[in-house]
Tab-separated table of C-alpha atoms and ligand atoms in Angstrom:
chain	number	residue	atom	x	y	z
A	1	MET	CA	7.993	12.465	15.309
A	2	SER	CA	8.565	15.432	17.247
A	3	LEU	CA	7.647	18.170	14.743
A	4	ASN	CA	7.069	22.023	14.945
A	5	ILE	CA	3.490	21.678	13.221
A	6	LYS	CA	2.794	25.296	13.273
A	7	GLU	CA	6.053	25.922	11.322
A	8	LEU	CA	5.229	23.283	8.823
A	9	VAL	CA	1.860	24.801	8.411
A	10	GLU	CA	3.123	28.089	7.847
A	11	LYS	CA	5.646	26.987	5.336
A	12	TYR	CA	3.630	24.488	3.270
A	13	ASN	CA	0.015	25.353	3.918
A	14	THR	CA	-2.740	22.666	4.522
A	15	PRO	CA	-4.139	20.228	3.790
A	16	LEU	CA	-0.610	18.464	4.015
A	17	TYR	CA	0.894	15.018	4.377
A	18	VAL	CA	3.938	14.840	6.460
A	19	TYR	CA	6.228	11.581	6.576
A	20	ASP	CA	8.824	10.635	8.971
A	21	PHE	CA	11.501	9.116	6.828
A	22	ASN	CA	13.561	7.970	9.875
A	23	ASN	CA	10.526	5.990	11.069
A	24	ILE	CA	10.406	4.437	7.594
A	25	THR	CA	14.170	3.440	8.068
A	26	ASN	CA	13.237	1.945	11.481
A	27	ARG	CA	10.248	-0.063	10.305
A	28	TYR	CA	12.370	-1.551	7.412
A	29	GLU	CA	15.260	-2.390	9.466
A	30	GLU	CA	13.034	-3.992	12.109
A	31	LEU	CA	11.531	-6.252	9.628
A	32	LYS	CA	14.694	-7.065	7.860
A	33	SER	CA	16.465	-7.973	11.144
A	34	ALA	CA	13.651	-10.362	12.085
A	35	TYR	CA	14.770	-12.519	9.133
A	36	GLU	CA	18.627	-12.304	10.002
A	37	GLY	CA	20.462	-15.228	8.658
A	38	LYS	CA	17.682	-15.996	6.090
A	39	LYS	CA	17.397	-15.172	2.516
A	40	SER	CA	14.776	-12.398	2.369
A	41	LEU	CA	13.689	-9.593	0.338
A	42	ILE	CA	11.260	-6.700	1.351
A	43	ALA	CA	9.438	-5.696	-1.672
A	44	TYR	CA	7.615	-2.632	-0.398
A	45	ALA	CA	3.987	-2.522	-1.623
A	46	VAL	CA	4.136	0.881	-3.673
A	47	LYS	CA	0.395	1.192	-3.737
A	48	SER	CA	0.428	2.153	-0.073
A	49	ASN	CA	2.493	5.264	-0.752
A	50	SER	CA	4.068	5.738	-4.201
A	51	ASN	CA	5.791	9.099	-3.710
A	52	LEU	CA	9.052	8.834	-5.541
A	53	ALA	CA	10.953	10.076	-2.501
A	54	VAL	CA	9.406	7.344	-0.285
A	55	ILE	CA	10.441	4.728	-2.757
A	56	LYS	CA	13.906	6.278	-3.424
A	57	HIS	CA	14.466	6.276	0.350
A	58	LEU	CA	13.582	2.549	0.538
A	59	ALA	CA	15.663	1.767	-2.346
A	60	LYS	CA	18.566	3.232	-0.608
A	61	LEU	CA	17.826	0.815	2.326
A	62	GLY	CA	17.979	-2.158	-0.118
A	63	ALA	CA	14.208	-2.555	-0.428
A	64	GLY	CA	12.461	-4.242	-3.577
A	65	ALA	CA	8.972	-3.136	-4.874
A	66	ASP	CA	5.719	-4.881	-5.072
A	67	CYS	CA	3.806	-3.186	-7.998
A	68	VAL	CA	0.339	-3.612	-9.273
A	69	SER	CA	0.425	-1.617	-12.422
A	70	ILE	CA	3.136	-0.852	-14.961
A	71	GLY	CA	2.877	2.805	-13.648
A	72	GLU	CA	3.998	1.475	-10.402
A	73	VAL	CA	6.752	-0.560	-11.951
A	74	LYS	CA	8.016	2.602	-13.638
A	75	ARG	CA	7.814	4.514	-10.441
A	76	ALA	CA	10.006	1.874	-8.834
A	77	LEU	CA	12.622	1.737	-11.530
A	78	LYS	CA	12.752	5.623	-11.525
A	79	ALA	CA	13.265	5.776	-7.920
A	80	GLY	CA	16.279	3.420	-8.323
A	81	ILE	CA	14.888	0.079	-7.187
A	82	GLN	CA	16.871	-2.517	-9.018
A	83	LYS	CA	14.969	-4.528	-11.581
A	84	TYR	CA	15.800	-7.852	-10.080
A	85	LYS	CA	13.961	-6.773	-6.833
A	86	ILE	CA	10.659	-5.796	-8.652
A	87	ILE	CA	7.412	-7.907	-8.637
A	88	PHE	CA	4.457	-7.151	-10.630
A	89	SER	CA	1.110	-8.316	-9.146
A	90	GLY	CA	-2.411	-7.704	-9.790
A	91	VAL	CA	-5.478	-9.559	-10.907
A	92	GLY	CA	-5.824	-7.870	-14.423
A	93	LYS	CA	-2.788	-6.958	-16.395
A	94	ARG	CA	-3.103	-5.367	-19.903
A	95	ASP	CA	-0.977	-6.767	-22.721
A	96	GLU	CA	1.042	-3.638	-22.916
A	97	GLU	CA	1.694	-3.763	-19.215
A	98	ILE	CA	2.884	-7.460	-19.528
A	99	ARG	CA	4.850	-6.712	-22.589
A	100	GLU	CA	6.613	-3.599	-20.875
A	101	ALA	CA	7.348	-5.692	-17.693
A	102	LEU	CA	8.985	-8.422	-19.578
A	103	LYS	CA	10.995	-5.882	-21.633
A	104	GLU	CA	12.197	-4.417	-18.335
A	105	ASP	CA	13.303	-7.864	-17.209
A	106	ILE	CA	12.005	-7.578	-13.655
A	107	LEU	CA	12.298	-10.152	-10.966
A	108	LEU	CA	8.697	-11.753	-11.271
A	109	LEU	CA	5.239	-11.477	-12.714
A	110	ASN	CA	2.855	-12.705	-10.314
A	111	LEU	CA	-0.023	-14.463	-12.038
A	112	GLU	CA	-3.608	-14.750	-10.872
A	113	SER	CA	-5.347	-16.896	-13.468
A	114	GLU	CA	-4.738	-19.558	-16.156
A	115	ALA	CA	-5.977	-17.312	-18.836
A	116	GLU	CA	-3.377	-14.562	-17.692
A	117	MET	CA	-0.733	-17.305	-17.866
A	118	LYS	CA	-1.583	-17.961	-21.342
A	119	ARG	CA	-1.401	-14.312	-22.318
A	120	VAL	CA	2.099	-13.992	-20.607
A	121	ALA	CA	3.289	-17.106	-22.498
A	122	ILE	CA	2.213	-15.660	-26.030
A	123	ILE	CA	3.873	-12.131	-25.311
A	124	ALA	CA	6.991	-13.841	-24.056
A	125	GLU	CA	7.148	-15.858	-27.174
A	126	GLU	CA	6.506	-12.653	-29.274
A	127	LEU	CA	9.432	-10.985	-27.620
A	128	GLY	CA	11.674	-14.003	-27.505
A	129	VAL	CA	12.151	-14.103	-23.860
A	130	GLU	CA	11.413	-16.408	-20.834
A	131	ALA	CA	9.135	-15.159	-18.298
A	132	ARG	CA	9.846	-15.675	-14.700
A	133	ILE	CA	6.635	-16.071	-12.918
A	134	SER	CA	5.068	-16.723	-9.669
A	135	ILE	CA	1.509	-17.895	-9.073
A	136	ARG	CA	-0.782	-16.283	-6.542
A	137	VAL	CA	-2.589	-19.115	-4.684
A	138	ASN	CA	-5.586	-18.401	-2.666
A	139	PRO	CA	-5.233	-20.642	0.410
A	140	ASN	CA	-8.779	-20.140	1.506
A	141	VAL	CA	-8.177	-19.065	4.974
A	142	ASP	CA	-10.041	-16.333	6.876
A	143	PRO	CA	-7.751	-13.598	7.744
A	144	GLN	CA	-10.134	-12.107	10.309
A	145	THR	CA	-9.824	-8.480	9.045
A	146	HIS	CA	-12.168	-6.023	7.442
A	147	PRO	CA	-14.158	-7.787	4.578
A	148	TYR	CA	-12.958	-5.028	2.003
A	149	ILE	CA	-9.369	-5.930	2.656
A	150	SER	CA	-9.759	-9.606	2.969
A	151	THR	CA	-8.327	-11.347	-0.006
A	152	GLY	CA	-7.368	-14.947	0.845
A	153	LEU	CA	-10.828	-16.505	0.661
A	154	HIS	CA	-12.167	-18.329	-2.386
A	155	GLU	CA	-15.166	-15.726	-2.479
A	156	ASN	CA	-12.422	-13.081	-3.141
A	157	LYS	CA	-11.395	-12.302	-6.720
A	158	PHE	CA	-7.658	-12.951	-5.986
A	159	GLY	CA	-5.274	-15.829	-7.027
A	160	VAL	CA	-6.329	-19.348	-7.920
A	161	SER	CA	-6.959	-22.563	-5.902
A	162	ILE	CA	-4.037	-24.897	-4.969
A	163	ASP	CA	-5.488	-27.506	-7.503
A	164	THR	CA	-5.520	-24.873	-10.432
A	165	ALA	CA	-2.037	-23.645	-9.305
A	166	LYS	CA	-0.644	-27.075	-9.555
A	167	ARG	CA	-1.972	-27.435	-13.115
A	168	MET	CA	-0.649	-23.977	-13.913
A	169	TYR	CA	2.826	-24.933	-12.624
A	170	ILE	CA	2.839	-28.086	-14.805
A	171	TYR	CA	1.824	-26.114	-17.738
A	172	ALA	CA	4.469	-23.365	-17.195
A	173	LYS	CA	7.182	-25.847	-16.446
A	174	LYS	CA	6.428	-27.291	-20.038
A	175	SER	CA	6.396	-23.928	-21.680
A	176	PRO	CA	9.586	-22.636	-23.209
A	177	HIS	CA	8.633	-19.011	-22.518
A	178	LEU	CA	7.468	-19.585	-18.902
A	179	ASN	CA	9.786	-20.170	-15.923
A	180	PRO	CA	7.920	-20.910	-12.752
A	181	ILE	CA	10.188	-19.969	-9.828
A	182	GLY	CA	7.969	-18.275	-7.329
A	183	VAL	CA	4.626	-18.814	-5.267
A	184	HIS	CA	2.702	-16.046	-3.866
A	185	PHE	CA	-0.301	-15.449	-1.568
A	186	HIS	CA	-1.733	-12.543	0.327
A	187	ILE	CA	-4.609	-13.151	2.491
A	188	GLY	CA	-5.528	-9.874	3.460
A	189	SER	CA	-4.420	-6.443	4.907
A	190	GLN	CA	-4.289	-5.055	8.467
A	191	LEU	CA	-3.785	-8.549	9.763
A	192	THR	CA	-3.594	-8.673	13.590
A	193	GLU	CA	-3.891	-12.389	14.164
A	194	LEU	CA	-0.996	-14.705	13.608
A	195	SER	CA	-2.827	-18.164	13.292
A	196	PRO	CA	-4.341	-17.342	9.823
A	197	ILE	CA	-0.896	-16.467	8.438
A	198	SER	CA	0.772	-19.548	9.875
A	199	GLU	CA	-2.117	-21.590	8.282
A	200	ALA	CA	-1.591	-20.171	4.954
A	201	CYS	CA	2.167	-20.551	5.008
A	202	GLU	CA	1.901	-24.182	6.004
A	203	ILE	CA	-0.658	-24.875	3.078
A	204	VAL	CA	1.558	-23.032	0.574
A	205	ALA	CA	4.769	-24.684	1.837
A	206	ASP	CA	3.055	-27.990	1.241
A	207	LEU	CA	2.289	-27.038	-2.368
A	208	VAL	CA	5.973	-26.074	-2.714
A	209	ARG	CA	7.034	-29.393	-1.502
A	210	SER	CA	4.735	-31.174	-4.033
A	211	LEU	CA	5.999	-29.207	-6.719
A	212	LYS	CA	9.617	-29.878	-5.861
A	213	ALA	CA	8.696	-33.633	-5.968
A	214	ILE	CA	7.881	-33.075	-9.710
A	215	ASP	CA	10.988	-31.297	-10.415
A	216	ILE	CA	9.392	-27.692	-10.427
A	217	ASP	CA	11.910	-25.701	-8.163
A	218	ILE	CA	10.298	-22.703	-6.475
A	219	LYS	CA	12.878	-20.479	-5.350
A	220	PHE	CA	10.696	-17.661	-4.067
A	221	PHE	CA	8.078	-17.934	-1.309
A	222	ASP	CA	6.188	-14.670	-1.378
A	223	ILE	CA	4.013	-14.097	1.669
A	224	GLY	CA	2.481	-10.867	0.444
A	225	GLY	CA	1.933	-7.978	2.699
A	226	GLY	CA	-0.766	-7.448	5.288
A	227	LEU	CA	0.980	-6.893	8.726
A	228	GLY	CA	-1.375	-4.896	10.793
A	229	VAL	CA	-0.548	-1.575	12.619
A	230	VAL	CA	-1.906	0.453	15.565
A	231	TYR	CA	-4.546	2.946	14.443
A	232	ASP	CA	-6.462	2.864	17.760
A	233	ASN	CA	-5.723	0.197	20.371
A	234	GLU	CA	-5.098	-2.812	18.178
A	235	VAL	CA	-2.735	-5.430	19.518
A	236	THR	CA	-0.361	-6.135	16.439
A	237	ILE	CA	1.841	-9.111	15.495
A	238	LYS	CA	5.499	-8.936	16.535
A	239	THR	CA	7.808	-9.100	13.590
A	240	SER	CA	9.854	-11.721	15.409
A	241	GLU	CA	6.845	-13.983	15.685
A	242	TYR	CA	5.818	-13.175	12.055
A	243	ALA	CA	9.250	-14.312	10.983
A	244	ARG	CA	9.134	-17.328	13.365
A	245	VAL	CA	6.031	-18.783	11.859
A	246	ILE	CA	7.117	-18.348	8.279
A	247	SER	CA	10.601	-19.790	8.964
A	248	LYS	CA	8.957	-22.710	10.564
A	249	ALA	CA	6.596	-23.358	7.632
A	250	THR	CA	9.704	-23.085	5.062
A	251	LYS	CA	12.490	-24.570	7.363
A	252	ASP	CA	13.109	-27.590	4.896
A	253	LEU	CA	12.686	-25.415	1.764
A	254	ASP	CA	15.554	-23.530	0.159
A	255	VAL	CA	13.604	-20.562	-0.610
A	256	THR	CA	14.002	-16.706	-0.515
A	257	ILE	CA	11.272	-15.297	1.575
A	258	LEU	CA	9.607	-12.198	-0.128
A	259	MET	CA	7.470	-9.782	1.857
A	260	GLU	CA	5.272	-7.123	0.356
A	261	PRO	CA	4.575	-4.727	3.332
A	262	GLY	CA	2.880	-1.433	2.690
A	263	ARG	CA	0.925	-0.404	5.723
A	264	TYR	CA	3.385	-1.662	8.146
A	265	MET	CA	6.122	0.572	6.618
A	266	MET	CA	4.004	3.677	6.103
A	267	ALA	CA	0.788	3.995	8.134
A	268	ASN	CA	2.398	5.375	11.315
A	269	SER	CA	5.234	6.968	9.403
A	270	GLY	CA	2.740	9.764	8.256
A	271	ILE	CA	0.293	12.235	9.416
A	272	PHE	CA	-2.257	14.361	7.596
A	273	LEU	CA	-2.594	17.976	8.700
A	274	THR	CA	-5.816	19.877	8.229
A	275	ARG	CA	-6.962	23.473	9.117
A	276	VAL	CA	-10.134	24.108	11.026
A	277	LEU	CA	-12.463	26.445	8.966
A	278	TYR	CA	-15.494	26.756	11.139
A	279	GLU	CA	-17.425	25.036	13.948
A	280	LYS	CA	-21.122	24.519	13.438
A	281	GLN	CA	-23.911	23.258	15.760
A	282	ASN	CA	-26.835	21.304	13.868
A	283	GLY	CA	-29.359	20.722	16.651
A	284	ASP	CA	-27.355	18.445	19.118
A	285	LYS	CA	-24.754	17.631	16.690
A	286	ARG	CA	-21.409	19.415	16.656
A	287	PHE	CA	-19.373	19.785	13.574
A	288	VAL	CA	-15.794	20.648	12.969
A	289	ILE	CA	-15.511	21.848	9.352
A	290	VAL	CA	-11.837	21.483	8.132
A	291	ASP	CA	-10.081	22.023	4.852
A	292	GLY	CA	-9.209	18.310	4.257
A	293	ALA	CA	-11.733	15.806	2.932
A	294	MET	CA	-12.574	12.568	1.731
A	295	ASN	CA	-10.806	13.156	-1.657
A	296	ASP	CA	-7.534	13.578	0.416
A	297	LEU	CA	-8.016	10.858	2.979
A	298	LEU	CA	-10.597	8.346	1.730
A	299	ARG	CA	-10.247	5.705	4.356
A	300	PRO	CA	-12.762	6.979	6.940
A	301	SER	CA	-15.493	7.347	4.276
A	302	LEU	CA	-14.635	4.062	2.343
A	303	TYR	CA	-14.075	1.640	5.215
A	304	GLY	CA	-15.256	3.650	8.399
A	305	ALA	CA	-11.609	3.354	9.173
A	306	TYR	CA	-10.534	5.128	12.530
A	307	HIS	CA	-7.690	7.580	12.452
A	308	LYS	CA	-6.909	9.349	15.675
A	309	ILE	CA	-7.389	13.135	15.479
A	310	GLU	CA	-6.141	15.681	17.814
A	311	ALA	CA	-5.871	19.474	17.953
A	312	VAL	CA	-2.615	21.201	17.942
A	313	GLN	CA	-1.858	23.272	21.009
A	314	LYS	CA	-5.357	23.771	22.007
A	315	ASP	CA	-6.685	23.302	25.647
A	316	GLY	CA	-10.133	23.349	27.001
A	317	GLU	CA	-12.956	20.965	27.785
A	318	LYS	CA	-13.487	18.298	25.033
A	319	THR	CA	-16.715	17.375	23.642
A	320	PRO	CA	-17.461	15.123	20.647
A	321	ALA	CA	-17.679	16.422	17.242
A	322	ASP	CA	-17.699	15.057	13.729
A	323	VAL	CA	-14.636	16.169	11.801
A	324	VAL	CA	-16.088	16.946	8.191
A	325	GLY	CA	-14.583	18.158	4.878
A	326	PRO	CA	-16.115	20.585	2.573
A	327	VAL	CA	-16.896	17.748	-0.096
A	328	CYS	CA	-20.616	17.719	-1.177
A	329	GLU	CA	-21.230	14.149	0.328
A	330	SER	CA	-22.631	13.243	3.568
A	331	GLY	CA	-19.957	10.525	3.706
A	332	ASP	CA	-17.368	13.084	3.835
A	333	PHE	CA	-15.800	12.941	7.273
A	334	LEU	CA	-12.500	12.088	8.748
A	335	GLY	CA	-13.662	11.197	12.066
A	336	LYS	CA	-16.831	10.717	13.969
A	337	ASP	CA	-17.441	11.741	17.719
A	338	VAL	CA	-13.937	12.922	17.980
A	339	GLU	CA	-13.287	14.507	21.444
A	340	LEU	CA	-12.070	18.015	20.785
A	341	PRO	CA	-11.802	21.273	22.673
A	342	LEU	CA	-13.510	24.373	21.221
A	343	LEU	CA	-11.883	25.212	18.000
A	344	ASP	CA	-11.199	28.408	16.060
A	345	ASN	CA	-10.658	29.206	12.530
A	346	ASN	CA	-7.051	28.233	11.668
A	347	ASP	CA	-6.454	25.666	14.487
A	348	ILE	CA	-4.812	22.715	13.271
A	349	LEU	CA	-5.805	19.128	13.541
A	350	ILE	CA	-3.473	16.148	13.175
A	351	VAL	CA	-5.047	13.137	11.686
A	352	HIS	CA	-2.795	10.257	12.628
A	353	SER	CA	-1.597	7.009	11.030
A	354	ALA	CA	-2.201	8.576	7.691
A	355	GLY	CA	1.019	7.537	5.860
A	356	ALA	CA	-0.482	4.368	4.003
A	357	TYR	CA	-3.451	4.509	1.632
A	358	GLY	CA	-3.668	8.106	2.204
A	359	PHE	CA	-2.321	10.322	-0.661
A	360	THR	CA	-2.335	7.404	-3.020
A	361	MET	CA	-6.047	6.873	-2.749
A	362	SER	CA	-6.657	10.647	-3.127
A	363	SER	CA	-8.732	12.205	-5.983
A	364	ASN	CA	-9.609	15.454	-7.439
A	365	TYR	CA	-13.347	15.150	-6.580
A	366	ASN	CA	-14.919	18.459	-6.435
A	367	THR	CA	-12.004	19.958	-8.398
A	368	ARG	CA	-9.847	19.855	-5.383
A	369	GLY	CA	-6.198	19.849	-6.063
A	370	LYS	CA	-4.227	16.965	-4.640
A	371	VAL	CA	-2.524	18.143	-1.455
A	372	ALA	CA	1.216	18.705	-0.944
A	373	GLU	CA	3.651	15.914	0.815
A	374	VAL	CA	6.455	16.555	2.943
A	375	ALA	CA	9.386	14.456	4.153
A	376	ILE	CA	11.151	14.964	7.684
A	377	LEU	CA	14.649	13.287	7.702
A	378	ASP	CA	16.921	13.866	10.578
A	379	GLY	CA	14.805	16.936	11.764
A	380	LYS	CA	14.816	18.850	8.471
A	381	ASP	CA	11.671	19.166	6.394
A	382	TYR	CA	11.740	18.740	2.481
A	383	LEU	CA	8.886	19.176	-0.019
A	384	ILE	CA	8.274	15.952	-1.954
A	385	ARG	CA	5.226	16.819	-3.952
A	386	GLN	CA	3.961	20.259	-4.719
A	387	ARG	CA	0.543	21.139	-4.081
A	388	GLU	CA	-1.423	20.677	-7.255
A	389	SER	CA	-2.864	23.939	-8.838
A	390	PHE	CA	-5.908	24.592	-10.866
A	391	GLU	CA	-3.924	24.651	-14.062
A	392	ASP	CA	-2.208	21.287	-13.071
A	393	GLN	CA	-5.766	19.891	-12.818
A	394	ILE	CA	-7.209	21.100	-16.140
A	395	ARG	CA	-3.953	20.680	-18.252
A	396	LEU	CA	-4.984	17.480	-19.926
A	397	GLU	CA	-8.396	18.841	-20.819
A	398	GLU	CA	-7.012	22.109	-22.122
A	399	ALA	CA	-4.515	20.126	-24.459
A	400	CYS	CA	-7.688	18.909	-26.179
A	401	ASP	CA	-9.217	20.811	-29.007
A	402	THR	CA	-12.662	21.945	-28.161
A	403	SER	CA	-13.255	24.166	-31.127
A	404	TRP	CA	-15.964	21.683	-32.158
A	405	LEU	CA	-18.089	23.109	-29.265
B	501	LLP	N1	0.620	-7.409	-1.656
B	501	LLP	C1	-0.564	-7.643	-2.110
B	501	LLP	C2	-0.761	-8.736	-3.354
B	501	LLP	C3	-1.634	-6.681	-1.807
B	501	LLP	O1	-2.765	-6.896	-2.389
B	501	LLP	C4	-1.494	-5.812	-0.891
B	501	LLP	C5	-2.573	-4.827	-0.444
B	501	LLP	C6	-0.190	-5.624	-0.326
B	501	LLP	C7	0.887	-6.575	-0.605
B	501	LLP	C8	0.225	-4.587	0.828
B	501	LLP	O2	-0.573	-4.918	1.976
B	501	LLP	P1	-0.214	-4.114	3.422
B	501	LLP	O3	0.902	-4.725	3.929
B	501	LLP	O4	-0.144	-2.612	3.021
B	501	LLP	O5	-1.396	-4.541	4.055
B	501	LLP	N2	-6.678	0.553	0.716
B	501	LLP	C9	-6.792	-0.378	1.858
B	501	LLP	C10	-5.809	-1.304	1.909
B	501	LLP	C11	-5.850	-2.210	0.608
B	501	LLP	C12	-4.814	-3.314	0.453
B	501	LLP	C13	-4.790	-3.979	-0.818
B	501	LLP	N3	-3.590	-4.750	-0.929
B	501	LLP	C14	-6.718	0.419	3.217
B	501	LLP	O6	-6.667	1.692	3.111
B	501	LLP	O7	-6.898	-0.134	4.311
């Protein structure tokens, strides 16, 4: 995005998330067109960026939503995603969440255990409805990604084995309150290798065939999310190749392909802007202290994730520096050994690829207010989340009676 960063910072202050809505459109259209002529639905993974304006933009493009809490389901509905395009996944759903999702009559509940299936059947019976369900299988393939975001091995907590899934489908088929119409898997995030995806698709397609043979008609083949993006110099999977392996695995099956991309859509549609407070030298070590911190963008601290960082309109010889925030943790950094010119108070740094799992993973640690978010569409900027004030932060505490103290 070609932006006037200085103007944005003057207008909205820092730290700040900025999203390029035209890029979101392009990513959506590219993925959708890879499936041209096939029945497909892009159910955007709301967890990657749940700003209502982002979801609303995607809703207008025709996207569905993949949600992992009733809160996300409500966001999706509020943003205008049609209920028949909403999926509710997640390894632990509370009874109230199941009840509400069934009442909302969303497309599918993705189930991740036999115990959960039984809870859903009981709640559906209480409500007098039939729950459309999908079962998340764990195909036990190694996605070759970071262990924290790998989900498709038996050692991970997600999904059930193929054998358990078969048992569950048979049970569901017999239950008057369950309608098993989908199969789901998600082997991990930030995937850059096609072969594990292909392998998982083949395993799951075989399961669908064996279910069809016993009259369990699976209509939705949900391949989860996981498409990797470029943070540094990764070679990513082409959407056409991605679509090709999935179409190949499912060619004899009359199914709608569901996709749940989050990072693919959002990571490189967003940047994080932070202001330099000071430079500091501790022995040989150079630190650039900025006003953004781990509570605003957790990925570097949590996963050691790399985000490219550059200074805005600043020349000069570059030397390595750790870019650190004001939070009282040694793990509070946005980048390590980043090549940067000498910086002054009020210089601005751009932290790239921050549109996914940036704001949504932010917290109020150290009583820092959540930052503002801005959208850019056709060259115009729009505030899509106000900066959180101190009053916003303490509202729920102040609402409690503390006269007993
Ligand atoms: N579907 C399911 C069932 C998922 O668990 C996830 C992500 C997605 C879809 C979306 O995956 P994506 O397309 O964004 O890769 N916080 C981590 C990422 C955690 C991903 C969890 N599940 C990060 O910052 O890298």
